[in-house]
CSV table of C-alpha atoms in Angstrom, one decimal:
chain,number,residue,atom,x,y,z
K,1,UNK,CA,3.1,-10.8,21.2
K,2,UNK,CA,2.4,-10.4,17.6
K,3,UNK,CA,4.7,-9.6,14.5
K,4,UNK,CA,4.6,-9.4,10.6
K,5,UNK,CA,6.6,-10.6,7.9
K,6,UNK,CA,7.7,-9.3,4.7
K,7,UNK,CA,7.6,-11.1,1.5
K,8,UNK,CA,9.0,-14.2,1.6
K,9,UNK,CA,9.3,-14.1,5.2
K,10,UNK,CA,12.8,-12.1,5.3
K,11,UNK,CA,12.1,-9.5,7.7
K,12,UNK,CA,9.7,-8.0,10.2
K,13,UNK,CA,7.4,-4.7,9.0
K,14,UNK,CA,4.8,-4.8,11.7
K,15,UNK,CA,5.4,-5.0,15.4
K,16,UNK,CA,3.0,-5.1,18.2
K,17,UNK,CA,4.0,-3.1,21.6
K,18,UNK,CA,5.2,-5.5,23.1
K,19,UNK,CA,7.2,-6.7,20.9
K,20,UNK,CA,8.7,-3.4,20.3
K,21,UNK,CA,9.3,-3.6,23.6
K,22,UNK,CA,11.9,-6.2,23.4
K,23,UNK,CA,13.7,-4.0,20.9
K,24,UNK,CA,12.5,-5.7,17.9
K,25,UNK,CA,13.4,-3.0,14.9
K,26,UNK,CA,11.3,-2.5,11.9
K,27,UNK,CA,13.1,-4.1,9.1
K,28,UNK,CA,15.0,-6.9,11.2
K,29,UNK,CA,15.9,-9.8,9.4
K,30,UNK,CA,14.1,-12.8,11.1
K,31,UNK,CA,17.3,-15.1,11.0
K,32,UNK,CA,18.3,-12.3,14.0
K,33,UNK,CA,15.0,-12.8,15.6
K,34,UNK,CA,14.3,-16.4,15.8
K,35,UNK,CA,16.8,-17.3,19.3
K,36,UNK,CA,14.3,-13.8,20.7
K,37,UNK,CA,11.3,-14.5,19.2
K,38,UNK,CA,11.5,-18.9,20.7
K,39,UNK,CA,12.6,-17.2,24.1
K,40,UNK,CA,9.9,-14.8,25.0
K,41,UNK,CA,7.0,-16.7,22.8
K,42,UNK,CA,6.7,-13.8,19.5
K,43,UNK,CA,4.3,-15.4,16.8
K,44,UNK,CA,5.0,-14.2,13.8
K,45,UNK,CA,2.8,-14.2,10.7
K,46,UNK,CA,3.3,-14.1,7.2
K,47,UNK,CA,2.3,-11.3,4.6
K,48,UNK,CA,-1.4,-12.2,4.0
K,49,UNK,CA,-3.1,-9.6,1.2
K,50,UNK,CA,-6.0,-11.0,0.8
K,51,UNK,CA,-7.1,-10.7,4.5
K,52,UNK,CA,-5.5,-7.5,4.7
K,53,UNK,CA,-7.7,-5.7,1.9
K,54,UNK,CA,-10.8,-7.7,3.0
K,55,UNK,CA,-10.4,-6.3,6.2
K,56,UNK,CA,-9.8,-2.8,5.2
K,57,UNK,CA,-13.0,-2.7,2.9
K,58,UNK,CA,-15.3,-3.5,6.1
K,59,UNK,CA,-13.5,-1.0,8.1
K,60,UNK,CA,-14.0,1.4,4.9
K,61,UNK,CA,-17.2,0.4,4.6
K,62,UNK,CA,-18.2,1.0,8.4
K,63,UNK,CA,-16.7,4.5,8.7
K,64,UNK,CA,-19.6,5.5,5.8
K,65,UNK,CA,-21.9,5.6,8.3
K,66,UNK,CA,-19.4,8.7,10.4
K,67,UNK,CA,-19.6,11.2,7.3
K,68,UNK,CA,-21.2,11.2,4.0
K,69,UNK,CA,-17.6,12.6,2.9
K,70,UNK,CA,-14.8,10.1,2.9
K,71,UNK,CA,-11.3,9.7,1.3
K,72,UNK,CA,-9.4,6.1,1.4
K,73,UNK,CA,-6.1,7.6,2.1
K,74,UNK,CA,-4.3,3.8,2.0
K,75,UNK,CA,-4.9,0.6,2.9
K,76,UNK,CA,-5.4,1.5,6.5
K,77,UNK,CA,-6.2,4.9,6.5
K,78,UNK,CA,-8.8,7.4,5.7
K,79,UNK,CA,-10.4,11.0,6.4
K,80,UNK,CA,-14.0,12.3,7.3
K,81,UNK,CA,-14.7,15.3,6.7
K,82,UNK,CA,-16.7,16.6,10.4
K,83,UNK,CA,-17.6,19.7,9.6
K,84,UNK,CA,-21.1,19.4,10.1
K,85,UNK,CA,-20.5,17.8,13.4
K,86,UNK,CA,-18.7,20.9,15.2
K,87,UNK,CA,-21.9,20.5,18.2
K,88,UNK,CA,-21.0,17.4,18.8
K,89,UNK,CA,-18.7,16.3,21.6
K,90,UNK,CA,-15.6,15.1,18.9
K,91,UNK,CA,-13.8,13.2,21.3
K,92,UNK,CA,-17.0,10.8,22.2
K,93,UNK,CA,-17.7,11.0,18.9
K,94,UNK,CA,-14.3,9.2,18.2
K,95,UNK,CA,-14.8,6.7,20.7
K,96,UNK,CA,-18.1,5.5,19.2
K,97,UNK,CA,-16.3,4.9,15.9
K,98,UNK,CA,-13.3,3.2,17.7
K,99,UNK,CA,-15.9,0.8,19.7
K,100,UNK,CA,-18.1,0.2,16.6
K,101,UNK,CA,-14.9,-1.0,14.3
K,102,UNK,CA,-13.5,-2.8,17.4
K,103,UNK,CA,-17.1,-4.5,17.7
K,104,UNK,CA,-17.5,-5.3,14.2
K,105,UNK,CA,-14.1,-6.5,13.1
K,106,UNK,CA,-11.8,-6.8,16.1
K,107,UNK,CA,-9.7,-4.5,14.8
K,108,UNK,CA,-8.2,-1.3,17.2
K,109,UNK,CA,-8.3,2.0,15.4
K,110,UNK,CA,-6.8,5.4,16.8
K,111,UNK,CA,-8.7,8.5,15.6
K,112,UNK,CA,-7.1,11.8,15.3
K,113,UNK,CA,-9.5,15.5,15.1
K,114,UNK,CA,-8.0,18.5,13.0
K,115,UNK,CA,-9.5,21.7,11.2
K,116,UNK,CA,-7.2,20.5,8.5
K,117,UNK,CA,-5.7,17.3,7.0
K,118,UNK,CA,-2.1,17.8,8.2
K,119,UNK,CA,-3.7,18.2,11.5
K,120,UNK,CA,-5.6,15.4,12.0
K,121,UNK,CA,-3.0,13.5,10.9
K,122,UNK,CA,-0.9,15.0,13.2
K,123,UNK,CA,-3.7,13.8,15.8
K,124,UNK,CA,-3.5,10.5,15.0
K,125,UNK,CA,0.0,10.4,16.1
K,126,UNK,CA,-0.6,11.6,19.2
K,127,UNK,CA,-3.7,9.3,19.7
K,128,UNK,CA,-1.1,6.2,18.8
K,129,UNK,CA,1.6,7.6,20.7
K,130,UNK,CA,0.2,9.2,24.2
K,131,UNK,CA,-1.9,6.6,26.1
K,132,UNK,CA,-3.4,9.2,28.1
K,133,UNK,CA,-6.0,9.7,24.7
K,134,UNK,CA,-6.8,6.6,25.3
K,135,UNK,CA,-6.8,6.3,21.1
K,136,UNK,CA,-8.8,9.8,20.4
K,137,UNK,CA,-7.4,13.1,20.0
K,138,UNK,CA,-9.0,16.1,19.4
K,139,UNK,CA,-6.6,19.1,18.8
K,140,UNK,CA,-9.4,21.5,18.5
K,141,UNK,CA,-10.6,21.3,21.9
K,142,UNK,CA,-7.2,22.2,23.3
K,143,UNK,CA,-6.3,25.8,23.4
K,144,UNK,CA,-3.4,27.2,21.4
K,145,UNK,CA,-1.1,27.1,24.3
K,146,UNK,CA,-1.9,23.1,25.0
K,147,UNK,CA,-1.1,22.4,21.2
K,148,UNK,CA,2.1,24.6,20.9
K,149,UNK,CA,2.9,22.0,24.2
K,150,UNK,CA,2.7,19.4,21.9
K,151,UNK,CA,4.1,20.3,18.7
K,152,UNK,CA,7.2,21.4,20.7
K,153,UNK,CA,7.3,17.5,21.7
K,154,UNK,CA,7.0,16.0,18.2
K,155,UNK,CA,9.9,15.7,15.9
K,156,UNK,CA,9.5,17.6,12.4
K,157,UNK,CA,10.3,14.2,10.4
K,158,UNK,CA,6.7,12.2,12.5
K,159,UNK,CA,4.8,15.0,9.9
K,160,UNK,CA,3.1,14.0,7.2
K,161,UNK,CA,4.7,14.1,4.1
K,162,UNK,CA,8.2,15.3,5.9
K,163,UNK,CA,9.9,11.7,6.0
K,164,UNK,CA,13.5,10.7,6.6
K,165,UNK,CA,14.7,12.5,3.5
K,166,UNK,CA,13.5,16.1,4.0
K,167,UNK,CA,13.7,15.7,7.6
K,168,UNK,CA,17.7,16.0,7.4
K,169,UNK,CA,17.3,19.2,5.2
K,170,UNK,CA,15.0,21.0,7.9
K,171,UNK,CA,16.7,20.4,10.4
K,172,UNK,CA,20.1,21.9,9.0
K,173,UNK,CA,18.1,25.1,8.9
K,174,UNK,CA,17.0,24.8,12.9
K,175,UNK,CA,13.6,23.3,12.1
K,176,UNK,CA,13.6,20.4,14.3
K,177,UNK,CA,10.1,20.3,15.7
K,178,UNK,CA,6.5,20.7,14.4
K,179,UNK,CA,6.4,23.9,15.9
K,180,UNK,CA,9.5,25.0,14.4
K,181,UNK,CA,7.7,24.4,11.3
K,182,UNK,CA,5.0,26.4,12.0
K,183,UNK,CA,6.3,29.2,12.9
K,184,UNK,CA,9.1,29.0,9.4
K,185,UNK,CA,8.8,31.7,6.9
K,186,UNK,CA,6.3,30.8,4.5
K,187,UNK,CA,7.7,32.7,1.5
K,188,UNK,CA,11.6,31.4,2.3
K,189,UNK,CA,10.2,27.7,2.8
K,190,UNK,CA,8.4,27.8,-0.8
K,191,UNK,CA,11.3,29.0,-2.4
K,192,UNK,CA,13.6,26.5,-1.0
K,193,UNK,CA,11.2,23.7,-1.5
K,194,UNK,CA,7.8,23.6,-3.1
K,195,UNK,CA,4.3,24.9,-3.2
K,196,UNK,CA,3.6,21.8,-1.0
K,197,UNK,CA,5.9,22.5,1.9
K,198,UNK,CA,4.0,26.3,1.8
K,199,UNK,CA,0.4,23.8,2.2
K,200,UNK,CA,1.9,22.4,4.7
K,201,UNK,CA,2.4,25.1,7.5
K,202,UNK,CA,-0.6,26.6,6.3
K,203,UNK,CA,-2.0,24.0,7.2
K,204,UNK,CA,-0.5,23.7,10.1
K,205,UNK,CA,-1.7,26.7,11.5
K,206,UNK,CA,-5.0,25.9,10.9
K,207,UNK,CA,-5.7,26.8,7.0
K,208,UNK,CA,-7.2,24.0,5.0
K,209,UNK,CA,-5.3,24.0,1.5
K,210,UNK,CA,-5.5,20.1,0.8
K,211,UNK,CA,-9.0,19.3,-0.3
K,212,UNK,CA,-10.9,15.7,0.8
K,213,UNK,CA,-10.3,13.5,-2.3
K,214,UNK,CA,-14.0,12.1,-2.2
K,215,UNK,CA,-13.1,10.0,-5.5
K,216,UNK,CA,-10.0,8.4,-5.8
K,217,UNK,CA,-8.4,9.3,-8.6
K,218,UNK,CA,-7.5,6.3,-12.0
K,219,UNK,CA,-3.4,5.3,-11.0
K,220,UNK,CA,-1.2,7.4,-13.9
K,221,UNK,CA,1.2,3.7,-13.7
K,222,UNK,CA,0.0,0.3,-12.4
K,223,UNK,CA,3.3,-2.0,-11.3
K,224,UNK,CA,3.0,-5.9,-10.0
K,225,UNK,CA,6.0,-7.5,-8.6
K,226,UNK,CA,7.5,-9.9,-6.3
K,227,UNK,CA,10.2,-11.0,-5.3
K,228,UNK,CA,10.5,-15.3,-5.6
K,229,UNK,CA,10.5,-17.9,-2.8
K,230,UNK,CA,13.8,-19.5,-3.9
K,231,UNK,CA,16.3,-18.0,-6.7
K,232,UNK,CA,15.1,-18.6,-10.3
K,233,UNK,CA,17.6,-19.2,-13.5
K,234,UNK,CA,15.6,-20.5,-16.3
K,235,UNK,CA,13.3,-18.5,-18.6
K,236,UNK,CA,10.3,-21.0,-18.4
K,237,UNK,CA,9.9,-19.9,-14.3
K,238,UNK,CA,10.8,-16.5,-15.1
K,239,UNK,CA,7.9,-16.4,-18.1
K,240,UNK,CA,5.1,-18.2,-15.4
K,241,UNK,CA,6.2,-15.5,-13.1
K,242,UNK,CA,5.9,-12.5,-15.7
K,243,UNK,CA,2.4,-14.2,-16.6
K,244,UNK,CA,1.1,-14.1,-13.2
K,245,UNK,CA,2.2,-10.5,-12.6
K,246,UNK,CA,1.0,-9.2,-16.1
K,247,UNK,CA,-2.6,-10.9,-15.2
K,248,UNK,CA,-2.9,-9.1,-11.5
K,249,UNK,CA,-1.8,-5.8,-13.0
K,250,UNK,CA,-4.4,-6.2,-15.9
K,251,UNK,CA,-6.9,-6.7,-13.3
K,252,UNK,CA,-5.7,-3.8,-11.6
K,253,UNK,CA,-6.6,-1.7,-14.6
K,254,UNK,CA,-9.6,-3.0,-15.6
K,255,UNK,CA,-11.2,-2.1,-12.3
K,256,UNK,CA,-10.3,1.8,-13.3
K,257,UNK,CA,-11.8,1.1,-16.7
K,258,UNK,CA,-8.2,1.8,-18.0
K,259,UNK,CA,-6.1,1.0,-21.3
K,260,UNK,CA,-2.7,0.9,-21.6
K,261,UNK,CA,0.1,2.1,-23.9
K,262,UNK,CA,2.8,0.2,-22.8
K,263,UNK,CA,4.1,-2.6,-20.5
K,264,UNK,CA,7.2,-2.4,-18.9
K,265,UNK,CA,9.1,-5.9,-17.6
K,266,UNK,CA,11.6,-6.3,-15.3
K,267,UNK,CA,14.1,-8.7,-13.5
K,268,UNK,CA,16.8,-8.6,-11.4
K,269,UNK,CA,19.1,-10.4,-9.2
K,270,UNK,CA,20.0,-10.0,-5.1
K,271,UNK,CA,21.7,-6.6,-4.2
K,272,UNK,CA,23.7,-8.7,-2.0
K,273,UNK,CA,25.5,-10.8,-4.8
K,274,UNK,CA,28.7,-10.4,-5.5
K,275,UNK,CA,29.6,-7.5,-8.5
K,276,UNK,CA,29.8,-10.1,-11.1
K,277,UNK,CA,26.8,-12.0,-10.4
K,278,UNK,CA,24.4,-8.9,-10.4
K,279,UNK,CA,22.8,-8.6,-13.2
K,280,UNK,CA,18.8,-6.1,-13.8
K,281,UNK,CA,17.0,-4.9,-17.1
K,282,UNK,CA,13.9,-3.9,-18.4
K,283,UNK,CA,12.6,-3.6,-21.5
K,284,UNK,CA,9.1,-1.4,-22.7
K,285,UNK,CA,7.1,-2.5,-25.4
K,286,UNK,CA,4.7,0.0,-26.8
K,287,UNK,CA,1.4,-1.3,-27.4
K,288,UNK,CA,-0.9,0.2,-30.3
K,289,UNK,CA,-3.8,0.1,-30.1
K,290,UNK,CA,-4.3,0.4,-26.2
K,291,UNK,CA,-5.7,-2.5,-24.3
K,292,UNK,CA,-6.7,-3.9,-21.1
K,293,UNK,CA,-6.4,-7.5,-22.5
K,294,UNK,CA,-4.6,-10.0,-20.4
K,295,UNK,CA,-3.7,-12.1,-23.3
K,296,UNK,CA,-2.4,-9.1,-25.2
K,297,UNK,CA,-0.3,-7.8,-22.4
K,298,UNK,CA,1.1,-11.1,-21.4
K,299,UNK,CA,1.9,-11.6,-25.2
K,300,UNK,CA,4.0,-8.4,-25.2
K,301,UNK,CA,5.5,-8.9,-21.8
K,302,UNK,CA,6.9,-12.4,-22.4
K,303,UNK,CA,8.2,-10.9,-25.8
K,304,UNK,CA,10.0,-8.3,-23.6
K,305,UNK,CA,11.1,-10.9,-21.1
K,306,UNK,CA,13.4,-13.0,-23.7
K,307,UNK,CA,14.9,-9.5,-25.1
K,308,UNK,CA,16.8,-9.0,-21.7
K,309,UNK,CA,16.8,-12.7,-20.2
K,310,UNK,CA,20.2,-14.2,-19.9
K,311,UNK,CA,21.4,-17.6,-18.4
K,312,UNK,CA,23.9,-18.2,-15.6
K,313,UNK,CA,22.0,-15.9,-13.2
K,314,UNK,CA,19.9,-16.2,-9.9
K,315,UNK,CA,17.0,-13.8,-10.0
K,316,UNK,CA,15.1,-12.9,-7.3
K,317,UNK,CA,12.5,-10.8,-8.5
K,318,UNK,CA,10.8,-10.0,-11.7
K,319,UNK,CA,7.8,-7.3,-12.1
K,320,UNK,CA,6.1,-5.6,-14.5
K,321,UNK,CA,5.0,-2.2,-15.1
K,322,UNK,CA,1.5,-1.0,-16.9
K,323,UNK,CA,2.2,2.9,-18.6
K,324,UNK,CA,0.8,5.4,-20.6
K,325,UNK,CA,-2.9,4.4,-18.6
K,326,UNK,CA,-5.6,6.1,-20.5
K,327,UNK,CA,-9.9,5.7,-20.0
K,328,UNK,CA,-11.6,3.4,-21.6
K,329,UNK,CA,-14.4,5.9,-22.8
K,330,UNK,CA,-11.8,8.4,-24.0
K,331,UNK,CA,-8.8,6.2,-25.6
K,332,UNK,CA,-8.0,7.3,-29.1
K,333,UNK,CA,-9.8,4.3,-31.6
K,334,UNK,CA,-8.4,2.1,-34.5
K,335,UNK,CA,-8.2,4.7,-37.4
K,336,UNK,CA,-9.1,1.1,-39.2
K,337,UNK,CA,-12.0,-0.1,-37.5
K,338,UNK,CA,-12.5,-2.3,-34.9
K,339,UNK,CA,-9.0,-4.1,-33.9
K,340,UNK,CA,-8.8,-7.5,-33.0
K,341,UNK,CA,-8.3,-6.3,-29.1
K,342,UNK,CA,-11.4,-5.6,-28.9
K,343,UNK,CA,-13.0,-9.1,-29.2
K,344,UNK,CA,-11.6,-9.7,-26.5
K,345,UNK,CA,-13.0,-7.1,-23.9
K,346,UNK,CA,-16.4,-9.4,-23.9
K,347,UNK,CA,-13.5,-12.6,-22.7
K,348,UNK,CA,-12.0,-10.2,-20.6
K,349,UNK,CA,-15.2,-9.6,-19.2
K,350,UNK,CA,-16.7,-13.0,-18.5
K,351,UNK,CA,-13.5,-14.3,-16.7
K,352,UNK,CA,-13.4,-11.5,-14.6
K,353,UNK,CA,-16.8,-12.2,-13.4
K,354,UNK,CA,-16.0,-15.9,-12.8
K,355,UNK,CA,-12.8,-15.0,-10.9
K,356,UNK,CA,-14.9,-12.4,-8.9
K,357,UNK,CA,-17.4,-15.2,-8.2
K,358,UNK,CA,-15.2,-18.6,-7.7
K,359,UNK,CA,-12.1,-16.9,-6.4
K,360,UNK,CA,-9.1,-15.6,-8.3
K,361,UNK,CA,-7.4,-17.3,-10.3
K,362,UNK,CA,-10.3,-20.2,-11.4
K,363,UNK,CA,-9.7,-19.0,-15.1
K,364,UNK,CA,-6.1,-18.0,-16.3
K,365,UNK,CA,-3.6,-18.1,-18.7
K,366,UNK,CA,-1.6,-21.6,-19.4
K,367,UNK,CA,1.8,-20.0,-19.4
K,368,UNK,CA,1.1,-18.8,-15.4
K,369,UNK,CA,2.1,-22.3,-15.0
K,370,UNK,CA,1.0,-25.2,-12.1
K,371,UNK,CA,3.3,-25.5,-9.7
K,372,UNK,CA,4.8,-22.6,-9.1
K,373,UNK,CA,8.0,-23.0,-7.1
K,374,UNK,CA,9.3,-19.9,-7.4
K,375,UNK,CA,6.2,-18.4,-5.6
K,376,UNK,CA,7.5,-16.2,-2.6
K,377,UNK,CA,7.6,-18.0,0.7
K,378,UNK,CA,4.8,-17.3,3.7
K,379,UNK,CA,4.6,-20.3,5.6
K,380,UNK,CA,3.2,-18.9,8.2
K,381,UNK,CA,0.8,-16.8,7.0
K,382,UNK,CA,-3.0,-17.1,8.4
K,383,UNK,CA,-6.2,-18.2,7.1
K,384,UNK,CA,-8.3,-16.0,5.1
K,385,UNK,CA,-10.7,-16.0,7.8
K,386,UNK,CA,-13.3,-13.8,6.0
K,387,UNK,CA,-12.8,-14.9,2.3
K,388,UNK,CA,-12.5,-18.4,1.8
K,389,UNK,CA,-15.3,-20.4,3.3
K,390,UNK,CA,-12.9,-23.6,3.8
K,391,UNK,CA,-10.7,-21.3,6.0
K,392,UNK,CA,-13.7,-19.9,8.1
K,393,UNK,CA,-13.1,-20.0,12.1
K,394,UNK,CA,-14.4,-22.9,13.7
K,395,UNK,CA,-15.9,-22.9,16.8
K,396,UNK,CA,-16.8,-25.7,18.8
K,397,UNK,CA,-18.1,-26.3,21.9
């Protein structure tokens, strides 16, 4: 029985069956869990990112070979677009690509069949949720009386996009099931919400309206946060923390060839203190001209850190925020000439290829510090099994 922690270890955000089973809640703090979890034998691991997008990439990088269309919806989601498949069996055809990831990762996948995004993902649900599709579910080989069955047994808020927020709102107007939904008033449910609740029962009944995002679009914002293992009051761990943030998120935007505009730092203290001891800020500093240099950004963040530091507090987080993103091709040039930033897109460059190549991290800025202490807590998290060649498996006879 398997279960995930949150940052720092607080609280549980994955859950196998079984251990839902035992009435384990998403969210649960693991100070309630630990008498449960030594009882009936529930390991639980902590938040490990680097295995997690490792792990996604090869499952990304299998399902290629399904389509030659594909959007990355998240992390641990995507769509193929099967349109050119419709004389295949779609059902079989899922199972193949459940037992290929299964044989080539170990990792379980449910796969869920729709003539239109929201239907497929409604699919998925039901492959998750109904063991009798043994993980594949095909809505468009049921008839439209054997889906009405099941859209009448699925709450409106399990849709995608609907939530726990709007969920409330529909159901004050009598819409409590997918079905219901469906069958709403197109006209009355744009006017009372959007142009994307009107996609939505399109879609619904069948009417594609939310294309296949071949190429992910360049993030409009780029945010890096954390919150800290233990709580931090001086400036010289808040400024190692803002260092080490401001580096990942400059990474972040030099993947999408992006500049910046502005950086935006943050800190704050637990929600749960006491009125007087709360204390959060932020401060933006513009940035002309644009850059994607580390050095730069961390320059401007830690100048934006001591505006809104102040002593006699415990923070718990700290973050920053990249803005204003523009491409690199198309950013607006030094009306001057060539700016000092831009001797330093050839650094920028070089480390990134060293960190790429020796592992993040081998080359960074002094002020992210040594130690570290304030880094968030996960000790138990697992080996990066497929990433770090002294954390490989080891198998012995």
């Amino acid at each position: 029985m398997l279960g995930s922690f949150r940052n720092n270890d607080g609280c549980a955000v994955a859950r196998s069956n079984e251990v839902k089973a035992l009435g384990v809640k998403m969210g649960q703090p693991w100070f309630q869990l630990k008498d449960l979890a030594r009882k009936h034998g529930i390991i639980a691991y902590s938040s490990n990112y680097t295995l997690y997008a490792d792990m996604s990439n090869r499952v990304m990088s299998i399902l290629t070979m399904f389509s030659p269309n594909q959007e990355i919806y998240s992390i641990d989601e995507c769509f193929l677009d099967l349109t050119g498949f419709r004389t295949r069996n779609l059902t079989l055809y899922g199972q193949f690509i459940r037992q290929r990831i299964k044989q080539w990762t170990g990792l379980p996948v449910c796969v869920g069949i729709g003539a239109t995004k929201t239907l497929s993902k409604l699919a998925n649900h039901l492959a998750k949720k109904q063991p009798q599709f043994n993980g594949v579910c095909d809505l468009n080989s049921m008839t439209s009386s054997q889906q009405e069955e099941w859209f009448e047994r699925i709450e409106v808020g399990e849709l995608w996009g609907i939530g726990r927020k709007l969920a409330p709102k529909l159901n004050a107007m009598n819409i409590f099931t997918v079905s219901d939904l469906k069958q709403a008033s197109i006209p009355s449910m744009r006017s009372k919400f959007s142009v994307v609740m009107e996609k939505m029962i399109r879609e619904l009944n069948g009417t594609p309206c939310i294309e296949l995002e071949e190429v992910t679009p360049p993030k409009k914002e780029i945010i890096s946060s954390r919150s800290f293992g233990i709580k931090v009051t001086d400036l010289a761990s808040l400024e190692e923390a803002v260092s080490l943030y401001t580096s990942r998120a400059a990474e972040k935007l030099r993947r999408q060839n992006s500049y910046a505009r502005a950086i935006t730092v943050f800190i704050n203290t637990s929600r749960f203190n006491k009125p007087e001891e709360n204390y959060s800020n932020a401060f933006r500093v513009s940035l002309s001209p644009q850059t994607a240099s580390t050095i730069v950004l961390t320059k401007a963040a830690i100048w934006g850190l001591r505006k809104i530091y102040r002593r006699g507090y415990q923070y718990q987080k700290a973050g920053v925020m990249l803005s204003g993103l523009v491409d690199a091709q198309t950013r607006q040039a030094d009306l001057f000439g060539l700016s000092p930033i831009s001797n330093k897109t050839k650094v920028m460059d070089v480390i990134d290829a060293i960190n790429v190549r020796m592992g993040r991290g081998t080359i960074r800025l002094a002020s992210e510090g040594i130690t570290k202490n304030w880094l968030m807590r996960r000790g138990n998290k697992s080996q990066n099994y497929t990433t770090d060649w002294d954390e490989l498996i080891c198998v012995t006879k």
